[in-house]
Structures are given as structure tokens and as C-alpha cells.
PDB file of N, CA, C and O in Angstrom:
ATOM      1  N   UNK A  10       8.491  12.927 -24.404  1.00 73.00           N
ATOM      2  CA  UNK A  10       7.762  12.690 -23.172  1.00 73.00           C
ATOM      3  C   UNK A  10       8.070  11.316 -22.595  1.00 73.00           C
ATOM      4  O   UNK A  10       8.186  11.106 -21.388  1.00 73.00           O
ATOM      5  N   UNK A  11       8.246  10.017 -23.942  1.00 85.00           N
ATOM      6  CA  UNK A  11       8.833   8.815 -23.152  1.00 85.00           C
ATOM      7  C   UNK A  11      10.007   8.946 -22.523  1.00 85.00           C
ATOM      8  O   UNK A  11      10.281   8.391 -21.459  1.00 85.00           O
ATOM      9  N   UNK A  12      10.956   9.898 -23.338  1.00 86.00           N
ATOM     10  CA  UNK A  12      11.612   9.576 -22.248  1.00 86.00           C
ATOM     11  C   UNK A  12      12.072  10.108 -21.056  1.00 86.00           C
ATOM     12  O   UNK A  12      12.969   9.526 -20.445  1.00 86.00           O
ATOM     13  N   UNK A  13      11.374  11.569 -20.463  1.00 88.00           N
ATOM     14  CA  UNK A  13      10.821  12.070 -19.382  1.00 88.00           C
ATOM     15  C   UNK A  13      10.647  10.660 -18.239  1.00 88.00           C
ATOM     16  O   UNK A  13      11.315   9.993 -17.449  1.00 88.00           O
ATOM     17  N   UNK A  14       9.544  10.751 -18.686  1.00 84.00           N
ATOM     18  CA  UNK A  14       8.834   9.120 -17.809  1.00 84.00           C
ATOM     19  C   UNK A  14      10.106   8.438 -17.510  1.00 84.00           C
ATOM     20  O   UNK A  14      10.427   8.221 -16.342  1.00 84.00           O
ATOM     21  N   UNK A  15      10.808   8.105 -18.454  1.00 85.00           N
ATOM     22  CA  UNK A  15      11.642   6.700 -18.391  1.00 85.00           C
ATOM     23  C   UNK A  15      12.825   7.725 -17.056  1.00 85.00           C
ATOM     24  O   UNK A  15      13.201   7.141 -16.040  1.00 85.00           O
ATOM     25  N   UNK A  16      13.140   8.861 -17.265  1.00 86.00           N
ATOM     26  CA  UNK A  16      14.161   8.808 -16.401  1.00 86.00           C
ATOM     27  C   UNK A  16      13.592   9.008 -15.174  1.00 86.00           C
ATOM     28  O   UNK A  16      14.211   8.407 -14.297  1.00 86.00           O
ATOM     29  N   UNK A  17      12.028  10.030 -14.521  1.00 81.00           N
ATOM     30  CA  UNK A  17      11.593   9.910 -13.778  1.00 81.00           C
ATOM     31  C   UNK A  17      11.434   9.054 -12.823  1.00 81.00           C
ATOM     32  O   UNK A  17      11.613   9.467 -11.678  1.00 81.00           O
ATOM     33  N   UNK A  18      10.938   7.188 -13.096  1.00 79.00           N
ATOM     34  CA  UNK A  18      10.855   6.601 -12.833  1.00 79.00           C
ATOM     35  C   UNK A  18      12.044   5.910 -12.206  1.00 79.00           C
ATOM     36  O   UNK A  18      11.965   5.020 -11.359  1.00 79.00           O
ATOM     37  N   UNK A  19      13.195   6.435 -12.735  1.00 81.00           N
ATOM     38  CA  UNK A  19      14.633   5.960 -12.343  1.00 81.00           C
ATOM     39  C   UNK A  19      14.870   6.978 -10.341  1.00 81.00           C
ATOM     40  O   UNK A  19      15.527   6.733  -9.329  1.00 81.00           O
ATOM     41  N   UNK A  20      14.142   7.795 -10.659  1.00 82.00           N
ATOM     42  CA  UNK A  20      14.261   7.870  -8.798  1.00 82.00           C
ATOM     43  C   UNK A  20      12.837   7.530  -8.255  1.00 82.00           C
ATOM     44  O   UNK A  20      12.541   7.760  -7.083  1.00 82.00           O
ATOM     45  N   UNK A  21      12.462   7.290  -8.640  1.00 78.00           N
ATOM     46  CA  UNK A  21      10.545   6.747  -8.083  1.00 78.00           C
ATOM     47  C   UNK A  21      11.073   5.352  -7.139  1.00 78.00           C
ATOM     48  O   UNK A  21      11.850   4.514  -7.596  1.00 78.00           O
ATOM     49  N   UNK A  22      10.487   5.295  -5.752  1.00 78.00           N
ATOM     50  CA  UNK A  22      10.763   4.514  -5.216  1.00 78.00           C
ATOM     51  C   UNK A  22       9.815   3.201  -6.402  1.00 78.00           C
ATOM     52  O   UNK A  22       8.884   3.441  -7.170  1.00 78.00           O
ATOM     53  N   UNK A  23      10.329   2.207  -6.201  1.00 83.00           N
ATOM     54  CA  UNK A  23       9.715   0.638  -6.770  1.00 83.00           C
ATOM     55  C   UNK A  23       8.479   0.146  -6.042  1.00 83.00           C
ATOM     56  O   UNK A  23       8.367  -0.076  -4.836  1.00 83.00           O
ATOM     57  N   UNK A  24       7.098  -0.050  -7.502  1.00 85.00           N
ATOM     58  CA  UNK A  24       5.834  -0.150  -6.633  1.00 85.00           C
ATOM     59  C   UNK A  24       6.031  -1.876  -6.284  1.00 85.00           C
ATOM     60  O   UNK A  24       6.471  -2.895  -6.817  1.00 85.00           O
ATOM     61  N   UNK A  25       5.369  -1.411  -4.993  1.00 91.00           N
ATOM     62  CA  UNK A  25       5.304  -3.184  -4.771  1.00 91.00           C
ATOM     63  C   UNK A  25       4.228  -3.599  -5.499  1.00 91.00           C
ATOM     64  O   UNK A  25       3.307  -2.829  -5.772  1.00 91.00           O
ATOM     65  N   UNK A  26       4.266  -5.246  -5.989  1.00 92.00           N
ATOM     66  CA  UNK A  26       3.290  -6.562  -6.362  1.00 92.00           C
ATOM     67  C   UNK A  26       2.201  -6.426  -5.511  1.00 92.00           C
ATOM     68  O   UNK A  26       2.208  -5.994  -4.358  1.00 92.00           O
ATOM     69  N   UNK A  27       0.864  -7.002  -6.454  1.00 93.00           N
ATOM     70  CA  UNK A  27      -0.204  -7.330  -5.141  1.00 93.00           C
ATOM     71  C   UNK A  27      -0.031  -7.991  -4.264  1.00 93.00           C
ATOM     72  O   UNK A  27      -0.974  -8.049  -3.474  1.00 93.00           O
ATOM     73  N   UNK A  28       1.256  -8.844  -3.929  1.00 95.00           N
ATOM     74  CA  UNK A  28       1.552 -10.349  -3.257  1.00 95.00           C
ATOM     75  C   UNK A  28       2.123  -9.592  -2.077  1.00 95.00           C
ATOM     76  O   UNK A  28       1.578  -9.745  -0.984  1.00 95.00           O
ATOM     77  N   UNK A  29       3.017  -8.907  -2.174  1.00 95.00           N
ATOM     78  CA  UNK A  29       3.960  -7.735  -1.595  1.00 95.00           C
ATOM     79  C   UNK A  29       2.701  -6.414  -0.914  1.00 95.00           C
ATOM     80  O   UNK A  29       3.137  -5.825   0.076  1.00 95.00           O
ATOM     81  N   UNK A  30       1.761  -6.124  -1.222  1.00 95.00           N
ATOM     82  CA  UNK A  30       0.810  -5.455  -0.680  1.00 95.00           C
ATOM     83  C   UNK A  30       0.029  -6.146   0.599  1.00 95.00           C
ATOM     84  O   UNK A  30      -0.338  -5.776   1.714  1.00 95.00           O
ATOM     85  N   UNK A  31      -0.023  -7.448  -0.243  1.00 95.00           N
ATOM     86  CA  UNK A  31      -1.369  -8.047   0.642  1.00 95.00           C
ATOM     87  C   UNK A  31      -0.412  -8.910   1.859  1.00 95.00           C
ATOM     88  O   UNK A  31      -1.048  -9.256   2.855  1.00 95.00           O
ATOM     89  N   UNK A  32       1.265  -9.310   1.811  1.00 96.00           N
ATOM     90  CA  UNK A  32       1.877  -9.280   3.040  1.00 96.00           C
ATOM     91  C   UNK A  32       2.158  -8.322   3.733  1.00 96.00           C
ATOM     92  O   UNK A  32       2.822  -8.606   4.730  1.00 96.00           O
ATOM     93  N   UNK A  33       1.867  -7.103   3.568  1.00 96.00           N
ATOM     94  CA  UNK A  33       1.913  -6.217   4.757  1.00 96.00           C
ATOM     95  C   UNK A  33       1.170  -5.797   4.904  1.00 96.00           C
ATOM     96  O   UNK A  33       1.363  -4.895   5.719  1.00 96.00           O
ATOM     97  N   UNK A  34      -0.118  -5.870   4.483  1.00 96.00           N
ATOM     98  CA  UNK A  34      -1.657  -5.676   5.236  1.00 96.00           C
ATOM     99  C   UNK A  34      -1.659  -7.009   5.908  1.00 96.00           C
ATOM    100  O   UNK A  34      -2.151  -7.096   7.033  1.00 96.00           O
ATOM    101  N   UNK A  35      -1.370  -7.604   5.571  1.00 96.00           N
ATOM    102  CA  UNK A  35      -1.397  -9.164   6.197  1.00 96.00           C
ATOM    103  C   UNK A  35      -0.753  -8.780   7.799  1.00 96.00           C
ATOM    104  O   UNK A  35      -1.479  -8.849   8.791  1.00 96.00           O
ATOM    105  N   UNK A  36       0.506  -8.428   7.871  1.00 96.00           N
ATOM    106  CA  UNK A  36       1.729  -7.683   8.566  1.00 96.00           C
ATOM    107  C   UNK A  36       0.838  -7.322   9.931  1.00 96.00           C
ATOM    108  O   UNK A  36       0.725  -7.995  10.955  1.00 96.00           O
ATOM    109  N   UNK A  37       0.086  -5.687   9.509  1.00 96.00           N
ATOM    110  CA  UNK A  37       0.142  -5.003  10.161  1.00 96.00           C
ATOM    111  C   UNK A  37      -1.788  -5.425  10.860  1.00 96.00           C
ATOM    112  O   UNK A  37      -2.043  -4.860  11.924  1.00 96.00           O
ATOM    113  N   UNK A  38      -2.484  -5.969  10.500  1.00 95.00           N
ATOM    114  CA  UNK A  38      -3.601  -6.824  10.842  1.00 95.00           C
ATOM    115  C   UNK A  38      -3.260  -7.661  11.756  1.00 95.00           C
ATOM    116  O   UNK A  38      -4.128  -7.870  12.603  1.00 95.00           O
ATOM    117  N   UNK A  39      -2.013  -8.363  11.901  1.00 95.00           N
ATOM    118  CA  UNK A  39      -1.849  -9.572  12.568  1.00 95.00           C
ATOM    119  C   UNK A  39      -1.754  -8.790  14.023  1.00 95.00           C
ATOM    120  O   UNK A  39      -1.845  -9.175  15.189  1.00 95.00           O
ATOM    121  N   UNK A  40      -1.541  -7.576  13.429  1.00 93.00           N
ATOM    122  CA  UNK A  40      -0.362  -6.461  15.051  1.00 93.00           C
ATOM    123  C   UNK A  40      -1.991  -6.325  16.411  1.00 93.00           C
ATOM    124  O   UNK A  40      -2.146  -6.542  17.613  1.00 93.00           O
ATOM    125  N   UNK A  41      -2.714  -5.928  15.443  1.00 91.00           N
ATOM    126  CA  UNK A  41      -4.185  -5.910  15.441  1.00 91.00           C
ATOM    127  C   UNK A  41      -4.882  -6.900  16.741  1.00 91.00           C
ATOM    128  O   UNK A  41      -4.762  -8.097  16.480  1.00 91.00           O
ATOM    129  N   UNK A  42      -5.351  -6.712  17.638  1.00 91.00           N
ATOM    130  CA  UNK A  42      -6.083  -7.232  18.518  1.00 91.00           C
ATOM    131  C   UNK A  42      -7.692  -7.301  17.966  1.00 91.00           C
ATOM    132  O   UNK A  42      -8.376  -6.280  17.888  1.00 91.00           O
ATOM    133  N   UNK A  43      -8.160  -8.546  17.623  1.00 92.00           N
ATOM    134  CA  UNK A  43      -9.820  -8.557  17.469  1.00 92.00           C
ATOM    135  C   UNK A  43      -9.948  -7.477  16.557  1.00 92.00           C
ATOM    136  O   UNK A  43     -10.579  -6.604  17.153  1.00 92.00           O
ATOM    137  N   UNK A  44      -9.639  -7.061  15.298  1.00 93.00           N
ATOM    138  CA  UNK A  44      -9.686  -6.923  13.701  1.00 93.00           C
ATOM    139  C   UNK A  44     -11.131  -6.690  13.226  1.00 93.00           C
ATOM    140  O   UNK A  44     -12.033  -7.528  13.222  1.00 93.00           O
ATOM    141  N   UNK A  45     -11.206  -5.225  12.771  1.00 92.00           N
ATOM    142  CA  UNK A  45     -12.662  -5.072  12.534  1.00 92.00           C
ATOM    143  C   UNK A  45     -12.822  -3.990  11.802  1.00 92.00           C
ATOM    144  O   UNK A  45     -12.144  -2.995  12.060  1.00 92.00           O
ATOM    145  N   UNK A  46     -13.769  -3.984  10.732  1.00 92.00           N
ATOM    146  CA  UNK A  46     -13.822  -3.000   9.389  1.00 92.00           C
ATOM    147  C   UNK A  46     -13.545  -1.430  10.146  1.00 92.00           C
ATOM    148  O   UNK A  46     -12.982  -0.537   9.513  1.00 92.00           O
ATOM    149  N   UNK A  47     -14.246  -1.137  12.265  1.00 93.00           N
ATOM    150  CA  UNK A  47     -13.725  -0.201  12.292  1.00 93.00           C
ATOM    151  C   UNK A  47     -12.136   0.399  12.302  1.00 93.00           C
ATOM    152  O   UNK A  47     -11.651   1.520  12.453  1.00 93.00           O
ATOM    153  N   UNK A  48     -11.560  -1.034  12.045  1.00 94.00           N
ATOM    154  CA  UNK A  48      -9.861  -0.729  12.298  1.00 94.00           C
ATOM    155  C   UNK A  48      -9.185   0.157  11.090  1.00 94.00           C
ATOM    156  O   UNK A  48      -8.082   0.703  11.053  1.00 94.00           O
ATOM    157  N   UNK A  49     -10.214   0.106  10.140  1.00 95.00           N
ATOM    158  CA  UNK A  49     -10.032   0.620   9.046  1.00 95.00           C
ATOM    159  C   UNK A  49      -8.940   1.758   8.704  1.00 95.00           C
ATOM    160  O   UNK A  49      -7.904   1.463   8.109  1.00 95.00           O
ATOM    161  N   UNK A  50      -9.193   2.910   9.063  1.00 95.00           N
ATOM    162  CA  UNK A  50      -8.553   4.344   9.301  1.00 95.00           C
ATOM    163  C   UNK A  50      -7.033   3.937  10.098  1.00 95.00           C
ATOM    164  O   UNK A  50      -5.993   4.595  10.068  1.00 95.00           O
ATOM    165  N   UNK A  51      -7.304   2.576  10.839  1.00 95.00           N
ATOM    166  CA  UNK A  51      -5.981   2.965  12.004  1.00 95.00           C
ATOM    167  C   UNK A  51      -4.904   2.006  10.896  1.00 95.00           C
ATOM    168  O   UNK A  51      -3.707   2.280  10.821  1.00 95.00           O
ATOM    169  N   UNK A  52      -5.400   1.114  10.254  1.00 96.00           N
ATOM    170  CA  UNK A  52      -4.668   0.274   9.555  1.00 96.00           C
ATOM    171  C   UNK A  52      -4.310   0.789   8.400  1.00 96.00           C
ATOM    172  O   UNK A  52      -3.401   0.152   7.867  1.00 96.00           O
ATOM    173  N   UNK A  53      -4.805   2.004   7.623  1.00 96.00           N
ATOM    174  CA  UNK A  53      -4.677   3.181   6.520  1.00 96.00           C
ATOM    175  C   UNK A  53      -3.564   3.916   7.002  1.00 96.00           C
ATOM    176  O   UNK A  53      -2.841   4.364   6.112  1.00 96.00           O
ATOM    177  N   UNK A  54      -3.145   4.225   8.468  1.00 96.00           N
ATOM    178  CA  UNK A  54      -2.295   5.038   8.984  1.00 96.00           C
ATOM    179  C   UNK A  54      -1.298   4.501   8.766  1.00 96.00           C
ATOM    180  O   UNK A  54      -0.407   5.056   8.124  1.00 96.00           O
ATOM    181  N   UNK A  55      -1.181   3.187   9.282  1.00 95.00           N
ATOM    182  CA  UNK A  55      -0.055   2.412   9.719  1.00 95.00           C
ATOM    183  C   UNK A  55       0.426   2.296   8.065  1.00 95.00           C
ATOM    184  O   UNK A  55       1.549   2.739   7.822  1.00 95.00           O
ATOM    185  N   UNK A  56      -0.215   1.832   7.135  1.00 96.00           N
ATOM    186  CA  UNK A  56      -0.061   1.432   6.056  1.00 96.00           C
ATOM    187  C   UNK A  56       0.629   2.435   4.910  1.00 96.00           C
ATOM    188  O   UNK A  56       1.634   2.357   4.203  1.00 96.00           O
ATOM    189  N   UNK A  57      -0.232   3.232   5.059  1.00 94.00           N
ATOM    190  CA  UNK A  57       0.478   4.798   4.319  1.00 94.00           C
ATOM    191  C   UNK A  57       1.659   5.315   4.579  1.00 94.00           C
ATOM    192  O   UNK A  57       2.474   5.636   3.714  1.00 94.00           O
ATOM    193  N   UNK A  58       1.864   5.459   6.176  1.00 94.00           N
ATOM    194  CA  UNK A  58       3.232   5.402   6.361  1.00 94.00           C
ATOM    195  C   UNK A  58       4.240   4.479   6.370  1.00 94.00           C
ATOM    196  O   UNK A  58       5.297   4.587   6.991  1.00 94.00           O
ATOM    197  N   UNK A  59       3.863   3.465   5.592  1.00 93.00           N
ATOM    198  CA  UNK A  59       5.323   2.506   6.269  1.00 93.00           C
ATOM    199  C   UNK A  59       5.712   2.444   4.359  1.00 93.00           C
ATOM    200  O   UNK A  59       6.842   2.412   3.872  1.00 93.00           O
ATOM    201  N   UNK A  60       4.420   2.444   3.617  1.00 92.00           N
ATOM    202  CA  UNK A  60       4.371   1.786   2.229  1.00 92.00           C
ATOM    203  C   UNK A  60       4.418   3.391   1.199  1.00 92.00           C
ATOM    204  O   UNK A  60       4.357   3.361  -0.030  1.00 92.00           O
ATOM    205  N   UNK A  61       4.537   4.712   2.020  1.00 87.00           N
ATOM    206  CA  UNK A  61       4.782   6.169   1.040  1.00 87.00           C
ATOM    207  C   UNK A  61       5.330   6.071  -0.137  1.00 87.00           C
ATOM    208  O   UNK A  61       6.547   5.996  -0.312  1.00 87.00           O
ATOM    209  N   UNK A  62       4.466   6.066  -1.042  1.00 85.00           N
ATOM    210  CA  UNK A  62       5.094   6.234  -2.446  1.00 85.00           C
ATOM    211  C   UNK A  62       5.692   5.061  -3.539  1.00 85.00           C
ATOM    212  O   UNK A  62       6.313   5.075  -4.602  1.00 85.00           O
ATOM    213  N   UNK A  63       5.032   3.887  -2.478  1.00 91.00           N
ATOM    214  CA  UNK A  63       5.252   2.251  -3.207  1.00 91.00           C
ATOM    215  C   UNK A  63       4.284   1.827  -3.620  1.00 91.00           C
ATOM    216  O   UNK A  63       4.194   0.794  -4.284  1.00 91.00           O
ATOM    217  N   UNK A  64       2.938   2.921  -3.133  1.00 92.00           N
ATOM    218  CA  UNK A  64       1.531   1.769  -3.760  1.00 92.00           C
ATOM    219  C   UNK A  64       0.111   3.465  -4.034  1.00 92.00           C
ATOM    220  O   UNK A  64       0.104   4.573  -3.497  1.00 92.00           O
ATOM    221  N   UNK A  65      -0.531   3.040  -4.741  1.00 90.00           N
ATOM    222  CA  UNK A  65      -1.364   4.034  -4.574  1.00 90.00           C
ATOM    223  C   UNK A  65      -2.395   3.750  -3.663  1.00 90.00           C
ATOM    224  O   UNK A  65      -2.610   2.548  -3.505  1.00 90.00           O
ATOM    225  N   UNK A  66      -3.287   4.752  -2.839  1.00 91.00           N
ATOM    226  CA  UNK A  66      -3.276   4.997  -1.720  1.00 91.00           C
ATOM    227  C   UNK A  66      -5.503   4.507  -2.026  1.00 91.00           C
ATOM    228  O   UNK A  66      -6.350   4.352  -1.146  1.00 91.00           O
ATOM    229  N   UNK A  67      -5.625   4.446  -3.084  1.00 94.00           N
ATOM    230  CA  UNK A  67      -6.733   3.489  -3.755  1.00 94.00           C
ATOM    231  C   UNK A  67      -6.633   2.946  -4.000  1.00 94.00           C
ATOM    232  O   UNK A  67      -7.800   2.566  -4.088  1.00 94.00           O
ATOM    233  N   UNK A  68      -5.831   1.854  -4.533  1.00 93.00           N
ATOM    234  CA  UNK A  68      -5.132   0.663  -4.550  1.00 93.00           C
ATOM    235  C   UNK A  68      -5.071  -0.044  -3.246  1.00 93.00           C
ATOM    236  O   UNK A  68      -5.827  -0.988  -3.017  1.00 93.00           O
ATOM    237  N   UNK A  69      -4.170   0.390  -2.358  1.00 94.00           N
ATOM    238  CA  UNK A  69      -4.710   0.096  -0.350  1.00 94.00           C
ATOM    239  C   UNK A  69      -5.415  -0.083   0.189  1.00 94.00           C
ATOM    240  O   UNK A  69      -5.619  -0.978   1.009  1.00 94.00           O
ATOM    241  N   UNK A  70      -6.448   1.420  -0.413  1.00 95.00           N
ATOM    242  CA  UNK A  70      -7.851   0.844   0.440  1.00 95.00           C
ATOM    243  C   UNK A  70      -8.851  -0.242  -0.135  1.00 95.00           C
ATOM    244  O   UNK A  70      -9.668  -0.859   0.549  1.00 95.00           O
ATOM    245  N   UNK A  71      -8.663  -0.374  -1.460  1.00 96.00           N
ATOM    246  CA  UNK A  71      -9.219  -1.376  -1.853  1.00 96.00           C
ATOM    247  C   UNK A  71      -8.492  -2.924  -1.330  1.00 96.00           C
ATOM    248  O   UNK A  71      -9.062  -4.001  -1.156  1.00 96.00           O
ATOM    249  N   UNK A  72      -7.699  -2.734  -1.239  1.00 96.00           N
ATOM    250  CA  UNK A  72      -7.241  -3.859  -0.886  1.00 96.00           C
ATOM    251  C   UNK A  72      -7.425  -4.542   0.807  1.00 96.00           C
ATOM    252  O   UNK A  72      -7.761  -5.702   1.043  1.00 96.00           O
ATOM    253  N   UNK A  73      -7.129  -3.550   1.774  1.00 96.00           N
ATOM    254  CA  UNK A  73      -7.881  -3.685   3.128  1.00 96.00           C
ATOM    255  C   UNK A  73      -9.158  -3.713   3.088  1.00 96.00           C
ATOM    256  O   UNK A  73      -9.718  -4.560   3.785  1.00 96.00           O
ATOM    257  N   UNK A  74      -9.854  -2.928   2.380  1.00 95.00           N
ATOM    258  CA  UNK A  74     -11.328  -3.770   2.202  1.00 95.00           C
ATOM    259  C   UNK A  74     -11.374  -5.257   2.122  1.00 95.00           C
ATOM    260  O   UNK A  74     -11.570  -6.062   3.032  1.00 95.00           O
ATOM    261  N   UNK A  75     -11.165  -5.454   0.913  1.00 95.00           N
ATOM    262  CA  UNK A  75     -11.338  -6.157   1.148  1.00 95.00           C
ATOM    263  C   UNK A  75     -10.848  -7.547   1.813  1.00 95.00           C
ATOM    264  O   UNK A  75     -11.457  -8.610   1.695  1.00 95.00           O
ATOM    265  N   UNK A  76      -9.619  -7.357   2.548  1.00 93.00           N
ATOM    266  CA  UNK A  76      -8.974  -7.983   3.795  1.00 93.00           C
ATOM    267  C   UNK A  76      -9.850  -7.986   4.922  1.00 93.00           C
ATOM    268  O   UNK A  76      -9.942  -9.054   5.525  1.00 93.00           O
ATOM    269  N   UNK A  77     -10.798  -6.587   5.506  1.00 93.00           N
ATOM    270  CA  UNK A  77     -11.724  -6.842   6.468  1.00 93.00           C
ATOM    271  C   UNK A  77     -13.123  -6.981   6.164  1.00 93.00           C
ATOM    272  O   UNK A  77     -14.007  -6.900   7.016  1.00 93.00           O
ATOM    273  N   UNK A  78     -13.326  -7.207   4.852  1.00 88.00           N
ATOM    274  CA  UNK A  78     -14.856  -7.812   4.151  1.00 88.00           C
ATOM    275  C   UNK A  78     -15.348  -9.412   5.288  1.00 88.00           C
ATOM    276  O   UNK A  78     -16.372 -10.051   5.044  1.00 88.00           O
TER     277      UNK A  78
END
């Protein structure tokens, strides 16, 4: 089974760092006119699609949380 995983991971796009997350929420906030917890959903859009399959998608929203906390 390890080494399943191990070759799997060999086409898995590469997850980004929290540092690497929180510059492109950073990114796509800045795009953002007057920024507000309702931007929420529109900044999930933008985010999901640009970042598919580099970050988990609870991982994100926790993280834009707390960007618009």
C-alpha cells in the first residue's frame, strides 16, 4: 500500500505551504473592492479554481476565515 501512495503522489499536483496559501488569498482579496466576510463564497470561487487540487478545500476556508475575521 506504501508503495501505491508513493507512486500516486508522483502525478498529484504539489500541495502548496501555508505561506504559499495565505499569498494567494492575500492575491485575490487585494483584487477585492471594500473586503467583507460577505465576499466569502466569491473569494472560495476564485480560490478553488485557480488553487484545484493544491490545497484542501477545508484547509481554504479555514484559512479565508480567518483572513476576513
Amino acid at each position: 500500500e506504501l508503495k501505491e501512495i508513493e507512486i500516486l503522489k508522483e502525478y498529484l499536483p504539489e500541495e502548496l505551504s501555508e505561506e504559499e496559501i495565505i499569498k494567494e488569498i492575500d492575491s485575490v482579496i487585494s483584487e477585492i473592492p471594500n473586503v467583507s466576510k460577505k465576499d466569502m463564497g466569491k473569494i472560495m470561487k476564485i480560490l478553488r479554481d485557480k488553487l484545484s487540487g493544491r490545497v484542501d478545500r477545508k484547509t481554504l476556508s479555514s484559512f479565508v476565515k480567518a483572513k476576513l475575521s
